[in-house]
Coordinates of C-alpha atoms in Angstrom, one line a residue:
M1 CA 99.3 80.2 105.4
A2 CA 98.7 78.7 108.9
Y3 CA 97.6 80.4 112.0
I4 CA 100.4 82.3 113.7
V5 CA 100.5 82.5 117.5
R6 CA 99.3 85.8 118.9
K7 CA 102.3 86.3 121.2
D8 CA 104.7 85.9 118.3
I9 CA 102.9 88.5 116.2
L10 CA 102.9 90.9 119.2
A11 CA 106.6 90.3 119.8
H12 CA 107.2 91.4 116.3
L13 CA 105.0 94.5 116.5
Y14 CA 106.5 95.6 119.8
D15 CA 110.0 95.1 118.3
C16 CA 109.0 97.4 115.5
I17 CA 108.0 100.0 118.0
D18 CA 111.2 99.7 120.0
R19 CA 113.2 100.1 116.7
R20 CA 111.0 103.1 115.6
I21 CA 109.9 101.2 112.5
P22 CA 106.3 101.9 111.6
I23 CA 103.8 99.0 111.8
I24 CA 102.0 98.6 108.5
G25 CA 98.8 96.7 108.1
S26 CA 97.5 96.3 104.5
G27 CA 94.2 95.2 103.0
A28 CA 94.2 92.6 100.3
G29 CA 91.3 91.9 98.0
V30 CA 93.1 89.5 95.6
G31 CA 96.0 87.1 96.0
L32 CA 98.4 89.2 93.9
S33 CA 97.9 92.2 96.3
A34 CA 98.6 89.9 99.3
K35 CA 101.7 88.5 97.7
S36 CA 103.0 91.9 96.7
E37 CA 102.3 93.4 100.2
E38 CA 104.3 90.6 101.7
M39 CA 107.2 91.2 99.3
G40 CA 107.1 94.9 100.4
G41 CA 107.4 93.9 104.1
T42 CA 103.9 94.5 105.4
D43 CA 103.4 93.4 109.0
L44 CA 99.8 92.4 108.8
I45 CA 97.5 91.5 105.9
I46 CA 93.8 92.0 106.3
C47 CA 91.3 90.1 104.2
Y48 CA 87.8 91.5 104.1
N49 CA 84.9 92.1 101.8
T50 CA 85.7 95.6 100.7
G51 CA 88.6 94.2 98.7
I52 CA 86.1 92.5 96.3
Y53 CA 84.5 95.8 95.5
R54 CA 87.7 97.9 95.6
M55 CA 89.5 95.6 93.1
N56 CA 86.5 95.5 90.8
G57 CA 86.4 99.2 90.4
R58 CA 83.8 100.1 93.0
S59 CA 83.9 102.1 96.2
S60 CA 85.0 100.4 99.4
T61 CA 81.8 101.7 100.9
M62 CA 80.0 99.0 99.1
G63 CA 81.3 96.7 101.7
I64 CA 79.0 98.0 104.4
L65 CA 75.9 97.8 102.1
S66 CA 73.7 94.8 101.7
V67 CA 75.0 93.8 98.3
G68 CA 76.5 90.5 99.6
D69 CA 77.0 88.2 102.5
S70 CA 80.2 89.8 103.9
N71 CA 81.2 86.8 106.1
G72 CA 80.4 84.5 103.3
Q73 CA 82.6 86.7 101.0
L74 CA 85.4 86.4 103.5
L75 CA 85.3 82.6 103.3
E76 CA 85.3 82.8 99.5
M77 CA 88.4 85.1 99.6
A78 CA 90.2 83.1 102.2
P79 CA 92.0 80.5 100.1
W80 CA 93.1 83.1 97.6
I81 CA 94.6 85.4 100.2
L82 CA 95.9 82.8 102.7
G83 CA 97.4 80.8 99.8
A84 CA 99.3 83.7 98.4
V85 CA 101.4 84.5 101.5
K86 CA 104.2 82.5 103.2
K87 CA 104.9 84.2 106.6
T88 CA 102.8 87.2 107.2
P89 CA 99.8 87.0 109.6
V90 CA 96.5 87.3 107.8
L91 CA 93.5 88.7 109.6
G92 CA 89.8 88.4 108.6
G93 CA 87.3 91.2 108.6
V94 CA 84.2 89.9 110.4
F95 CA 80.7 91.3 110.6
A96 CA 79.8 90.8 114.2
N97 CA 76.1 91.6 113.7
D98 CA 75.6 88.7 111.2
P99 CA 72.3 87.1 112.4
L100 CA 73.0 83.9 110.5
R101 CA 76.3 82.8 112.1
D102 CA 77.2 81.7 115.6
M103 CA 80.2 84.0 116.2
D104 CA 81.9 81.6 118.6
K105 CA 81.9 78.8 116.0
F106 CA 82.7 81.2 113.1
L107 CA 85.8 82.5 114.8
D108 CA 87.0 78.9 115.4
Q109 CA 86.4 78.2 111.7
L110 CA 88.5 81.2 110.7
R111 CA 91.3 80.2 113.0
E112 CA 91.2 76.6 111.6
L113 CA 91.4 78.0 108.1
G114 CA 94.6 79.9 109.0
F115 CA 93.5 83.4 110.0
S116 CA 95.7 84.7 112.8
G117 CA 93.2 87.3 114.0
I118 CA 90.2 89.5 113.1
Q119 CA 89.0 93.0 112.5
N120 CA 85.5 94.4 113.0
F121 CA 84.4 95.0 109.4
P122 CA 81.7 95.5 108.2
T123 CA 80.9 97.7 111.1
V124 CA 78.3 100.2 112.3
G125 CA 81.0 102.2 114.0
G126 CA 81.1 104.8 111.2
F127 CA 77.4 105.4 111.4
D128 CA 76.2 108.4 113.4
G129 CA 73.1 110.5 114.0
H130 CA 69.6 109.2 113.1
W131 CA 70.8 106.1 111.2
R132 CA 73.0 105.0 114.2
Q133 CA 69.9 105.3 116.4
I134 CA 67.9 103.1 114.0
C135 CA 70.7 100.5 114.0
D136 CA 70.9 100.6 117.8
T137 CA 67.2 100.2 118.3
S138 CA 67.2 97.3 115.7
D139 CA 69.8 95.4 117.8
I140 CA 72.5 96.1 115.2
T141 CA 75.1 97.5 117.6
Y142 CA 78.8 98.4 118.0
E143 CA 78.6 96.6 121.3
K144 CA 78.3 93.3 119.5
E145 CA 81.6 94.2 117.7
V146 CA 83.2 94.8 121.1
E147 CA 82.0 91.5 122.4
M148 CA 83.4 89.8 119.2
I149 CA 86.8 91.3 119.9
R150 CA 86.6 90.1 123.5
L151 CA 85.7 86.6 122.3
A152 CA 88.6 86.5 119.7
N153 CA 91.0 87.7 122.4
Q154 CA 89.9 84.8 124.6
K155 CA 90.6 82.5 121.6
D156 CA 94.2 83.9 121.4
M157 CA 93.5 85.6 118.1
L158 CA 95.1 89.0 117.3
T159 CA 92.5 91.8 117.3
T160 CA 92.8 95.1 115.4
P161 CA 89.4 96.9 115.6
Y162 CA 88.4 100.1 113.9
V163 CA 87.4 102.9 116.3
W164 CA 85.8 106.3 115.5
C165 CA 85.6 108.0 118.9
E166 CA 87.1 108.0 122.4
E167 CA 84.3 105.7 123.7
D168 CA 85.0 103.2 121.0
A169 CA 88.7 103.3 121.7
M170 CA 88.2 102.7 125.4
A171 CA 85.7 100.0 125.0
M172 CA 87.8 98.0 122.5
T173 CA 90.9 98.4 124.6
A174 CA 89.1 97.1 127.6
A175 CA 87.9 94.2 125.6
G176 CA 91.5 93.2 125.0
A177 CA 92.2 94.6 121.6
D178 CA 95.8 94.4 120.6
V179 CA 95.9 97.1 117.9
I180 CA 93.5 100.0 117.8
V181 CA 93.0 101.3 114.3
L182 CA 92.1 105.0 114.5
H183 CA 89.6 105.5 111.6
T184 CA 89.6 109.0 110.2
G185 CA 87.1 108.5 107.4
M186 CA 86.9 106.9 104.0
T187 CA 90.2 107.2 102.1
A188 CA 90.5 110.1 99.7
G189 CA 92.0 110.0 96.2
G190 CA 91.7 108.1 93.0
S191 CA 88.6 107.3 91.1
N192 CA 86.4 106.1 94.0
G193 CA 87.9 107.9 97.0
A194 CA 86.1 110.2 99.3
N195 CA 85.8 113.9 98.4
P196 CA 88.4 115.7 100.5
D197 CA 85.9 118.5 101.1
V198 CA 83.8 116.2 103.3
L199 CA 86.8 115.0 105.3
M200 CA 88.8 116.5 108.3
S201 CA 91.8 118.6 107.5
M202 CA 95.2 117.1 108.1
E203 CA 95.5 119.3 111.2
D204 CA 92.2 118.1 112.6
T205 CA 93.0 114.5 111.6
C206 CA 96.1 114.6 113.8
K207 CA 94.1 116.1 116.7
F208 CA 91.4 113.5 116.3
A209 CA 93.8 110.6 116.1
Q210 CA 95.6 111.9 119.2
R211 CA 92.4 112.1 121.2
L212 CA 91.5 108.5 120.3
R213 CA 95.0 107.2 121.0
D214 CA 95.1 108.9 124.4
A215 CA 91.7 107.5 125.3
A216 CA 92.9 103.9 124.4
V217 CA 96.1 104.3 126.4
S218 CA 94.2 105.6 129.4
V219 CA 92.7 102.1 129.6
R220 CA 95.8 100.0 128.9
K221 CA 99.2 101.5 128.4
D222 CA 100.6 98.7 126.1
V223 CA 97.9 98.9 123.5
I224 CA 99.2 99.6 120.0
C225 CA 97.6 102.5 118.0
I226 CA 97.8 103.0 114.2
V227 CA 96.0 105.4 111.9
H228 CA 93.8 104.8 108.9
G229 CA 91.8 106.6 106.2
G230 CA 90.6 110.1 105.4
L231 CA 93.3 112.3 104.0
V232 CA 96.0 109.9 105.2
A233 CA 96.2 108.3 101.8
F234 CA 99.9 108.4 100.8
P235 CA 103.2 107.9 102.6
K236 CA 103.7 111.7 102.8
D237 CA 100.4 112.0 104.6
F238 CA 101.3 109.3 107.1
E239 CA 104.6 111.0 107.7
Y240 CA 102.8 114.2 108.5
V241 CA 100.6 112.4 111.0
M242 CA 103.6 110.7 112.7
N243 CA 105.4 114.1 113.0
H244 CA 102.4 115.8 114.5
T245 CA 101.2 113.2 117.0
T246 CA 102.8 111.1 119.8
G247 CA 102.3 107.5 120.6
I248 CA 100.9 106.4 117.2
H249 CA 102.9 103.5 115.9
G250 CA 101.8 102.8 112.3
F251 CA 99.4 102.9 109.5
Y252 CA 96.7 100.6 108.1
G253 CA 95.9 101.0 104.4
A254 CA 93.5 99.3 102.0
S255 CA 92.7 101.7 99.2
S256 CA 96.1 103.3 100.0
V257 CA 98.1 100.2 99.4
E258 CA 95.9 98.3 96.9
R259 CA 93.5 100.5 94.9
L260 CA 95.5 103.7 94.5
P261 CA 98.8 102.1 93.5
V262 CA 97.1 99.9 91.0
E263 CA 95.1 102.8 89.5
M264 CA 98.3 104.8 89.1
A265 CA 100.5 101.9 87.9
I266 CA 98.1 100.6 85.2
S267 CA 97.1 104.0 83.8
N268 CA 100.7 105.1 83.6
C269 CA 101.7 101.8 82.0
I270 CA 99.1 102.3 79.3
R271 CA 100.2 105.9 78.7
E272 CA 103.8 104.7 78.2
F273 CA 102.6 102.1 75.6
K274 CA 100.5 104.7 73.8
S275 CA 103.5 107.1 73.7
V276 CA 105.7 104.6 71.7
K277 CA 106.7 106.1 68.3
F278 CA 107.0 104.1 65.1

């Protein structure tokens, strides 16, 4: 898969909005996922290190822990994901705080490989409280992620950053982000999903997403906003959000479109085989 020009991707996304068709971004940890997502009509495919853990039976949260070189893992995954699709833009999840890579050169490398854009993952955006203070004082900052998005925008790469609060949404929009992904928490459900008891209710999820969307639009009216995570795990959950918010244009799923469907399909398949009578 070759790099797709940013303006062409945006033209497609805005056309979806005009026709009231939801924009869907989907995470892919293996080539089969990417191929299947393209067959289903996804608009964007995101390749990032959580896919390795997710598709090996571990929690996506492993992707933000120091169990691997996340940017190196992205490069390892690249040929499998890029080689599996024919026409869908593929974005790379990039760790902006990587001390071992020149981000300017790394983004050029990703574009040359065929990535059409980037997302800020792994990220410190989901950290709060004391641990966030430690990261900030250790020069591991969300601001570096904002600057990475600004740099990618200057390189004409599509940018779809995660945001967790109004300040994040405004900063990323000001940096030129094309699509703001409203992160509502780790996805619930399945064997490795978040416990719903520690997540926002659906009602609060809608209010939270609306606040972040409104903050982004206050900076630039044409920014695209889509929702991700938390209790928004299945199509019915996404439908609820779309019917209880305004100005949100789509959904980004990783566990929702890759891990959960695989868990259900394989386990149900085995049950059907086990039920054969002879």
